[in-house]
């Protein structure tokens, strides 16, 4: 073979490798586009926004569960609305039934948005897109932008999965990262979705809002390695005492604590300030300091402006929202988000 041909072949196969590896989880963005519903359902995004705003105005704690729903959806089977499916007699426990002590919430907001959209333009807007739009609106409102503008534009056009929740709970446990994970496990977990260390460190900033049940971190306080010890990465002074007071050794399984003490409904950079000072709530939060690149991002976000963090969060949210999306003939537009058509 002539050298030029060989070079061409090598160049082509290099392109093929790049395309293939990009295609595994984060699909190239051309499947989705901003304004996908502009023709088919002109008011889709404002209907969603008004729904979130209605619930937000009654209870500001609604935002965190709504953001978490989109994350859980995307990490199990891709962003295909599978997190919304109810268990059926045939399918057994669904994604939403996994880890009952760390229950997901906010389904009623998704259902209300879907009901309003079905009135506006029946059978057009997917539940997977509603999750992505609602998450964006929830974060924007928690960041103080209650009547707009939004913090980012959401590419839409996702279809809902037709696979009913067979083994959904088991898949959720297998795909979602553990709050006791070390950095290597977190990195691997995100890499399997096509997300990098930057995405991991920036998306972890979602823990600026919300609450957690004791079960998700209590081991850090009392019995971290099974020897009656505490997690050495936890600030042993004020913060550990505060958490022990909230979650005594025989804690009540319904008790929750704020992710960010005193500021769990405001989306900002406080999370990074806490992690930088060993007051991240989960071992997985604190594990970001185990890696040079992630630790540098934590330090940078702890001292940057909110606007700078928001911009980066927007980029990673769009990347997360691309994980395993279904388009074309691969899915459907569910009529009811809790069951396949
Ligand atoms: C990096 C790996 C992650 C781990 C190990 C993790 C783990 C957890 C755990 C254990 C809880 C508390 C559940 C409970 O006990 O009630 C939680 C809450 C939450 N997570 Fe994560 N998470 C991760 C990443 C993310 C990402 C990427 C997002 C969104 C982009 C997110 C958004 C949230 C939110 C908003 C809450 C609060 C929910 C509420 O208040 O109801 N998390 N997470
Ligand atoms: C609203 O969003 C913009 C970005 O689109 C941001 O620059 C601005 O600070 C936000 N407003 C508030 C009150 O946070
Ligand atoms: C601590 O963990 C070990 C190993 O899992 C277990 O055998 C022991 O009973 C635990 N101790 C307490 C006080 O829970
Ligand atoms: C988890 O939830 C179950 C009920 O769903 C409860 O029986 C159990 O005590 C809880 N475990 C913890 C550690 O909170
Ligand atoms: C799904 O389950 C929830 C909670 O059990 C229930 O309120 C809702 O009616 C169910 N939806 C469907 C379509 O079965």
Coordinates of C-alpha atoms and ligand atoms in Angstrom, one line a residue:
X1 CA 0.0 0.0 0.0
X2 CA 1.2 3.4 -0.8
X3 CA 2.2 5.6 2.1
X4 CA -0.5 8.2 1.3
X5 CA -3.2 5.7 1.2
X6 CA -2.1 4.2 4.5
X7 CA -2.1 7.7 6.1
X8 CA -5.6 8.2 4.8
X9 CA -6.7 4.9 6.2
X10 CA -5.2 5.6 9.6
X11 CA -6.8 9.1 9.7
X12 CA -10.2 7.6 8.8
X13 CA -10.0 4.9 11.5
X14 CA -8.9 7.5 14.0
X15 CA -12.1 9.5 13.1
X16 CA -14.1 6.3 13.4
X17 CA -12.8 5.6 16.9
X18 CA -13.6 9.2 18.0
X19 CA -17.1 9.0 16.6
X20 CA -17.7 5.6 18.2
X21 CA -16.5 6.5 21.6
X22 CA -18.5 9.8 21.5
X23 CA -21.6 7.8 20.5
X24 CA -21.5 5.4 23.4
X25 CA -23.3 7.5 25.9
X26 CA -23.3 11.2 25.2
X27 CA -24.8 11.3 21.8
X28 CA -23.7 14.0 19.5
X29 CA -26.0 16.9 20.1
X30 CA -27.6 16.8 16.7
X31 CA -30.3 14.4 17.9
X32 CA -31.8 17.1 20.1
X33 CA -32.3 20.8 19.4
X34 CA -33.2 23.9 21.3
X35 CA -36.8 24.8 20.4
X36 CA -37.8 21.4 19.1
X37 CA -41.4 22.2 20.0
X38 CA -41.5 25.7 18.4
X39 CA -43.7 24.5 15.6
X40 CA -45.6 21.6 17.2
X41 CA -46.3 23.1 20.6
X42 CA -45.4 26.7 20.7
X43 CA -46.1 27.3 24.4
X44 CA -44.6 24.0 25.6
X45 CA -41.7 25.6 27.5
X46 CA -43.8 28.4 29.1
X47 CA -46.5 25.8 30.1
X48 CA -43.8 23.8 31.9
X49 CA -42.3 26.9 33.5
X50 CA -45.6 28.2 34.7
X51 CA -46.3 24.8 36.4
X52 CA -42.9 24.8 38.2
X53 CA -43.4 28.4 39.2
X54 CA -46.8 27.6 40.6
X55 CA -45.4 24.9 42.9
X56 CA -42.2 26.9 43.7
X57 CA -44.3 29.8 44.9
X58 CA -46.0 27.5 47.4
X59 CA -42.9 25.6 48.5
X60 CA -39.4 26.5 47.6
X61 CA -38.1 23.1 48.6
X62 CA -39.7 21.6 45.5
X63 CA -36.7 22.5 43.3
X64 CA -34.2 19.9 44.6
X65 CA -36.3 16.8 44.0
X66 CA -37.1 18.0 40.5
X67 CA -33.4 18.4 39.7
X68 CA -32.6 15.0 41.1
X69 CA -35.3 13.3 39.1
X70 CA -33.7 14.3 35.8
X71 CA -30.3 13.0 37.0
X72 CA -31.8 9.7 38.0
X73 CA -33.6 9.5 34.8
X74 CA -30.5 10.1 32.7
X75 CA -28.3 7.6 34.6
X76 CA -30.6 4.7 34.3
X77 CA -31.4 3.7 30.6
X78 CA -30.6 7.2 29.4
X79 CA -32.9 10.3 29.6
X80 CA -36.0 8.4 28.5
X81 CA -38.5 9.1 31.3
X82 CA -38.0 5.6 32.8
X83 CA -37.7 7.1 36.3
X84 CA -41.4 8.1 36.0
X85 CA -42.8 4.6 35.3
X86 CA -44.8 2.9 38.0
X87 CA -44.1 -0.7 38.8
X88 CA -46.6 -3.1 37.3
X89 CA -47.4 -6.7 38.3
X90 CA -45.4 -7.9 35.3
X91 CA -42.4 -5.6 35.7
X92 CA -41.8 -5.8 39.4
X93 CA -40.2 -2.9 41.4
X94 CA -39.5 0.1 39.2
X95 CA -36.6 2.6 39.3
X96 CA -38.6 4.8 41.5
X97 CA -39.0 2.0 44.0
X98 CA -35.2 1.6 44.4
X99 CA -33.6 2.6 47.7
X100 CA -36.9 3.4 49.4
X101 CA -35.0 5.2 52.2
X102 CA -33.7 7.8 49.8
X103 CA -37.0 8.3 48.1
X104 CA -37.4 10.5 45.0
X105 CA -40.0 13.2 45.1
X106 CA -41.7 15.8 42.9
X107 CA -43.5 13.4 40.6
X108 CA -46.7 15.5 41.1
X109 CA -45.1 18.5 39.4
X110 CA -44.2 16.4 36.3
X111 CA -47.7 15.0 36.2
X112 CA -49.2 18.5 36.5
X113 CA -47.0 19.8 33.7
X114 CA -47.9 16.8 31.5
X115 CA -51.6 17.3 32.1
X116 CA -51.3 20.9 31.2
X117 CA -49.4 20.0 28.0
X118 CA -51.8 17.3 27.0
X119 CA -54.5 20.1 27.1
X120 CA -52.4 22.5 25.1
X121 CA -51.2 20.0 22.4
X122 CA -52.1 16.3 23.0
X123 CA -49.5 13.7 22.4
X124 CA -46.6 16.0 21.5
X125 CA -44.3 16.7 24.4
X126 CA -42.4 13.7 25.9
X127 CA -42.1 13.0 29.6
X128 CA -38.3 12.8 29.2
X129 CA -38.2 16.4 27.8
X130 CA -40.5 17.6 30.6
X131 CA -38.0 16.2 33.1
X132 CA -35.2 18.1 31.4
X133 CA -37.2 21.4 31.2
X134 CA -38.5 21.1 34.7
X135 CA -35.0 20.6 36.1
X136 CA -33.7 23.7 34.3
X137 CA -36.6 25.8 35.5
X138 CA -36.3 24.5 39.1
X139 CA -32.5 25.4 39.1
X140 CA -33.2 28.8 37.6
X141 CA -35.8 29.6 40.2
X142 CA -33.5 28.3 43.0
X143 CA -30.9 30.6 41.6
X144 CA -33.2 33.6 42.0
X145 CA -34.5 33.8 38.4
X146 CA -38.2 33.3 39.2
X147 CA -39.7 34.9 36.2
X148 CA -36.8 34.3 33.8
X149 CA -34.4 34.4 32.2
X150 CA -33.5 30.8 32.5
X151 CA -29.9 29.7 33.3
X152 CA -29.6 27.7 30.1
X153 CA -31.5 26.5 27.0
X154 CA -32.6 22.9 27.0
X155 CA -32.2 21.0 23.7
X156 CA -35.4 18.9 23.3
X157 CA -36.7 16.1 21.1
X158 CA -36.2 13.1 23.5
X159 CA -38.6 10.3 23.2
X160 CA -39.9 8.2 26.1
X161 CA -38.8 4.7 26.6
X162 CA -41.2 1.9 25.8
X163 CA -39.5 -0.6 27.9
X164 CA -41.6 -0.9 31.0
X165 CA -39.7 -0.9 34.2
X166 CA -38.5 -4.5 34.0
X167 CA -35.8 -4.8 36.7
X168 CA -36.0 -1.1 37.1
X169 CA -35.0 -1.0 40.7
X170 CA -32.1 -3.3 40.1
X171 CA -30.9 -1.2 37.2
X172 CA -31.1 1.9 39.3
X173 CA -28.9 0.4 42.0
X174 CA -26.4 -0.7 39.4
X175 CA -26.2 2.6 37.6
X176 CA -26.5 5.3 40.2
X177 CA -23.4 6.2 42.1
X178 CA -23.3 5.5 45.9
X179 CA -22.9 8.3 48.4
X180 CA -20.2 6.2 50.0
X181 CA -18.2 5.9 46.7
X182 CA -14.5 7.0 46.4
X183 CA -13.4 9.2 43.5
X184 CA -12.3 6.3 41.3
X185 CA -15.8 4.7 41.4
X186 CA -17.5 8.1 40.8
X187 CA -15.3 8.8 37.8
X188 CA -15.9 5.4 36.3
X189 CA -19.7 5.7 36.9
X190 CA -19.8 9.0 35.1
X191 CA -17.4 7.8 32.3
X192 CA -19.9 5.0 31.6
X193 CA -22.4 7.7 30.7
X194 CA -19.8 9.6 28.6
X195 CA -19.4 12.2 31.3
X196 CA -15.9 13.4 32.4
X197 CA -14.3 14.6 35.6
X198 CA -15.3 18.2 34.9
X199 CA -19.0 17.1 34.6
X200 CA -18.7 15.1 37.8
X201 CA -17.3 18.0 39.8
X202 CA -19.7 20.5 38.4
X203 CA -22.8 18.4 38.5
X204 CA -22.0 17.5 42.1
X205 CA -22.7 21.2 42.7
X206 CA -26.4 20.2 42.5
X207 CA -26.0 19.3 46.1
X208 CA -26.2 23.1 46.8
X209 CA -29.9 22.4 47.2
X210 CA -31.9 19.8 48.9
X211 CA -32.0 17.4 51.8
X212 CA -30.8 14.0 52.6
X213 CA -32.0 11.2 54.8
X214 CA -29.6 10.1 57.6
X215 CA -29.2 6.7 56.0
X216 CA -27.2 8.2 53.1
X217 CA -24.3 9.4 55.4
X218 CA -24.8 8.1 59.0
X219 CA -22.1 5.5 58.5
X220 CA -19.6 8.3 58.1
X221 CA -20.4 9.4 61.7
X222 CA -20.3 6.1 63.5
X223 CA -19.0 3.1 61.7
X224 CA -17.3 4.1 58.5
X225 CA -15.0 1.1 58.0
X226 CA -16.9 -1.2 60.3
X227 CA -14.6 -0.6 63.3
X228 CA -16.8 2.0 65.1
X229 CA -14.9 4.8 63.5
X230 CA -15.8 8.0 61.7
X231 CA -15.0 9.0 58.1
X232 CA -11.5 10.6 58.3
X233 CA -12.5 13.0 55.5
X234 CA -15.2 14.5 57.6
X235 CA -14.6 17.7 59.6
X236 CA -14.6 16.1 63.1
X237 CA -15.4 19.4 64.9
X238 CA -18.6 21.4 64.5
X239 CA -20.0 19.7 61.4
X240 CA -19.8 16.1 62.7
X241 CA -21.4 17.1 66.0
X242 CA -24.2 18.8 64.1
X243 CA -24.9 15.8 62.0
X244 CA -24.7 13.4 65.0
X245 CA -27.3 15.6 66.8
X246 CA -29.6 15.3 63.8
X247 CA -28.9 11.6 63.2
X248 CA -28.2 9.8 66.4
X249 CA -26.9 6.2 66.2
X250 CA -30.5 4.8 66.2
X251 CA -31.8 7.5 63.8
X252 CA -35.4 7.7 62.6
X253 CA -35.4 6.6 58.9
X254 CA -37.6 9.6 58.0
X255 CA -35.3 12.3 59.4
X256 CA -33.6 14.5 56.9
X257 CA -30.9 17.2 57.1
X258 CA -30.1 20.0 54.7
X259 CA -27.3 19.5 52.2
X260 CA -26.1 23.0 52.9
X261 CA -26.9 23.9 56.5
X262 CA -29.2 26.9 56.6
X263 CA -29.2 27.4 52.8
X264 CA -30.7 24.4 51.2
X265 CA -33.1 26.2 48.8
X266 CA -30.6 28.6 47.2
X267 CA -28.6 27.4 44.2
X268 CA -25.2 28.9 44.6
X269 CA -21.5 28.0 45.1
X270 CA -21.9 27.3 48.9
X271 CA -21.6 23.5 48.2
X272 CA -18.0 24.0 47.0
X273 CA -17.1 26.1 50.1
X274 CA -18.3 23.3 52.3
X275 CA -16.5 20.5 50.4
X276 CA -13.3 22.6 50.5
X277 CA -13.6 22.8 54.2
X278 CA -14.4 19.1 54.7
X279 CA -18.1 19.7 55.3
X280 CA -19.5 17.9 52.3
X281 CA -22.4 15.8 53.5
X282 CA -21.6 12.6 51.6
X283 CA -18.4 10.7 51.3
X284 CA -18.9 11.1 47.6
X285 CA -18.9 14.9 47.9
X286 CA -15.7 14.8 49.9
X287 CA -14.1 12.3 47.5
X288 CA -13.8 15.1 44.9
X289 CA -10.7 16.2 46.9
X290 CA -9.1 12.8 46.2
X291 CA -8.3 13.8 42.6
X292 CA -6.1 16.7 41.5
X293 CA -8.4 17.8 38.6
X294 CA -11.6 17.6 40.6
X295 CA -10.0 19.2 43.7
X296 CA -8.9 22.1 41.5
X297 CA -12.5 22.6 40.2
X298 CA -13.8 22.5 43.8
X299 CA -11.3 25.2 44.8
X300 CA -12.1 27.3 41.7
X301 CA -15.9 27.1 42.2
X302 CA -15.5 27.9 45.9
X303 CA -14.1 31.3 45.0
X304 CA -15.7 32.1 41.7
X305 CA -18.8 34.1 41.0
X306 CA -22.3 32.5 40.9
X307 CA -22.6 33.5 37.3
X308 CA -19.4 31.6 36.4
X309 CA -20.6 28.5 38.2
X310 CA -24.0 28.7 36.5
X311 CA -22.4 28.9 33.1
X312 CA -20.4 25.7 33.8
X313 CA -23.3 24.0 35.4
X314 CA -25.4 24.7 32.3
X315 CA -22.8 23.1 30.0
X316 CA -22.7 19.9 32.1
X317 CA -26.4 19.7 32.5
X318 CA -26.8 19.8 28.7
X319 CA -24.2 17.1 28.4
X320 CA -26.0 15.0 31.0
X321 CA -29.3 15.6 29.2
X322 CA -27.9 13.9 26.1
X323 CA -27.1 10.6 27.8
X324 CA -28.7 7.8 25.9
X325 CA -31.6 9.8 24.4
X326 CA -34.1 8.0 22.3
X327 CA -35.2 9.6 19.0
X328 CA -36.7 8.4 15.7
X329 CA -38.5 5.2 16.0
X330 CA -36.8 4.1 19.3
X331 CA -39.4 5.5 21.6
X332 CA -42.8 7.1 22.0
X333 CA -44.6 10.2 23.5
X334 CA -46.2 8.8 26.6
X335 CA -49.8 9.9 27.3
X336 CA -49.3 9.3 31.0
X337 CA -45.8 9.6 32.3
X338 CA -46.3 6.8 34.8
X339 CA -47.0 4.1 32.1
X340 CA -46.0 3.2 28.6
X341 CA -48.8 3.7 26.0
Ligands
LIG1 C1 -21.9 12.3 42.1 C2 -22.6 11.3 42.5 C3 -23.9 11.5 43.3 C4 -24.2 10.8 44.4 C5 -23.4 9.7 45.1 C6 -25.5 11.4 44.9 C7 -26.2 10.9 46.0 C8 -27.2 11.5 46.6 C9 -27.9 11.1 47.8 C10 -27.5 9.9 48.6 C11 -28.9 12.0 48.0 C12 -29.8 12.0 49.2 C13 -30.9 11.0 49.2 C14 -31.6 10.9 50.5 O1 -31.0 10.2 51.4 O2 -32.6 11.5 50.7 C15 -28.8 13.0 47.0 C16 -29.7 14.1 46.9 C17 -29.7 14.9 45.9 N1 -29.0 14.8 44.7 FE1 -27.4 13.7 44.4 N2 -25.9 12.4 44.1 C18 -24.9 12.5 43.1 C19 -25.0 13.4 42.0 C20 -26.0 14.2 41.8 C21 -26.3 14.9 40.5 C22 -25.4 14.8 39.3 C23 -27.4 15.7 40.7 C24 -28.1 16.6 39.7 C25 -27.5 17.1 38.6 C26 -27.8 15.4 42.0 C27 -28.9 16.1 42.6 C28 -29.4 15.9 43.9 C29 -30.3 16.7 44.6 C30 -30.9 18.0 44.0 C31 -30.6 16.1 45.8 C32 -31.5 16.6 46.9 C33 -32.9 15.9 46.7 C34 -33.9 16.3 47.7 O3 -33.8 17.3 48.4 O4 -35.0 15.6 47.7 N3 -27.0 14.5 42.6 N4 -27.9 12.7 46.1
LIG2 C1 -30.7 35.3 35.9 O1 -30.0 34.6 34.9 C2 -28.9 35.3 34.3 C3 -28.3 34.4 33.3 O2 -29.2 34.1 32.3 C4 -27.9 35.7 35.4 O3 -26.8 36.4 34.8 C5 -28.6 36.6 36.4 O4 -27.7 36.9 37.5 C6 -29.8 35.8 37.0 N1 -30.5 36.7 37.9 C7 -30.5 36.4 39.3 C8 -31.4 37.3 40.1 O5 -29.9 35.5 39.8
LIG3 C1 -20.1 -1.7 62.5 O1 -19.9 -2.4 61.3 C2 -19.5 -3.7 61.5 C3 -19.2 -4.3 60.1 O2 -20.2 -4.0 59.2 C4 -20.7 -4.4 62.2 O3 -20.3 -5.8 62.4 C5 -20.9 -3.8 63.5 O4 -22.0 -4.4 64.2 C6 -21.2 -2.3 63.3 N1 -21.3 -1.6 64.6 C7 -22.3 -0.9 65.0 C8 -22.2 -0.2 66.3 O5 -23.2 -0.7 64.2
LIG4 C1 -35.4 1.8 55.2 O1 -36.7 1.7 54.8 C2 -37.4 0.6 55.3 C3 -38.8 0.7 54.8 O2 -38.9 1.0 53.5 C4 -37.3 0.6 56.8 O3 -37.9 -0.6 57.3 C5 -35.8 0.6 57.3 O4 -35.7 0.6 58.7 C6 -35.1 1.7 56.7 N1 -33.7 1.6 57.0 C7 -33.0 2.6 57.4 C8 -31.5 2.4 57.6 O5 -33.5 3.7 57.6
LIG5 C1 -48.5 5.5 39.8 O1 -48.2 5.4 41.2 C2 -48.6 6.4 42.0 C3 -48.2 6.2 43.4 O2 -48.4 4.9 43.8 C4 -50.1 6.6 41.9 O3 -50.6 7.7 42.7 C5 -50.5 6.8 40.4 O4 -51.9 6.9 40.3 C6 -50.0 5.7 39.6 N1 -50.2 6.1 38.2 C7 -50.6 5.2 37.3 C8 -50.8 5.7 35.9 O5 -50.8 4.0 37.5

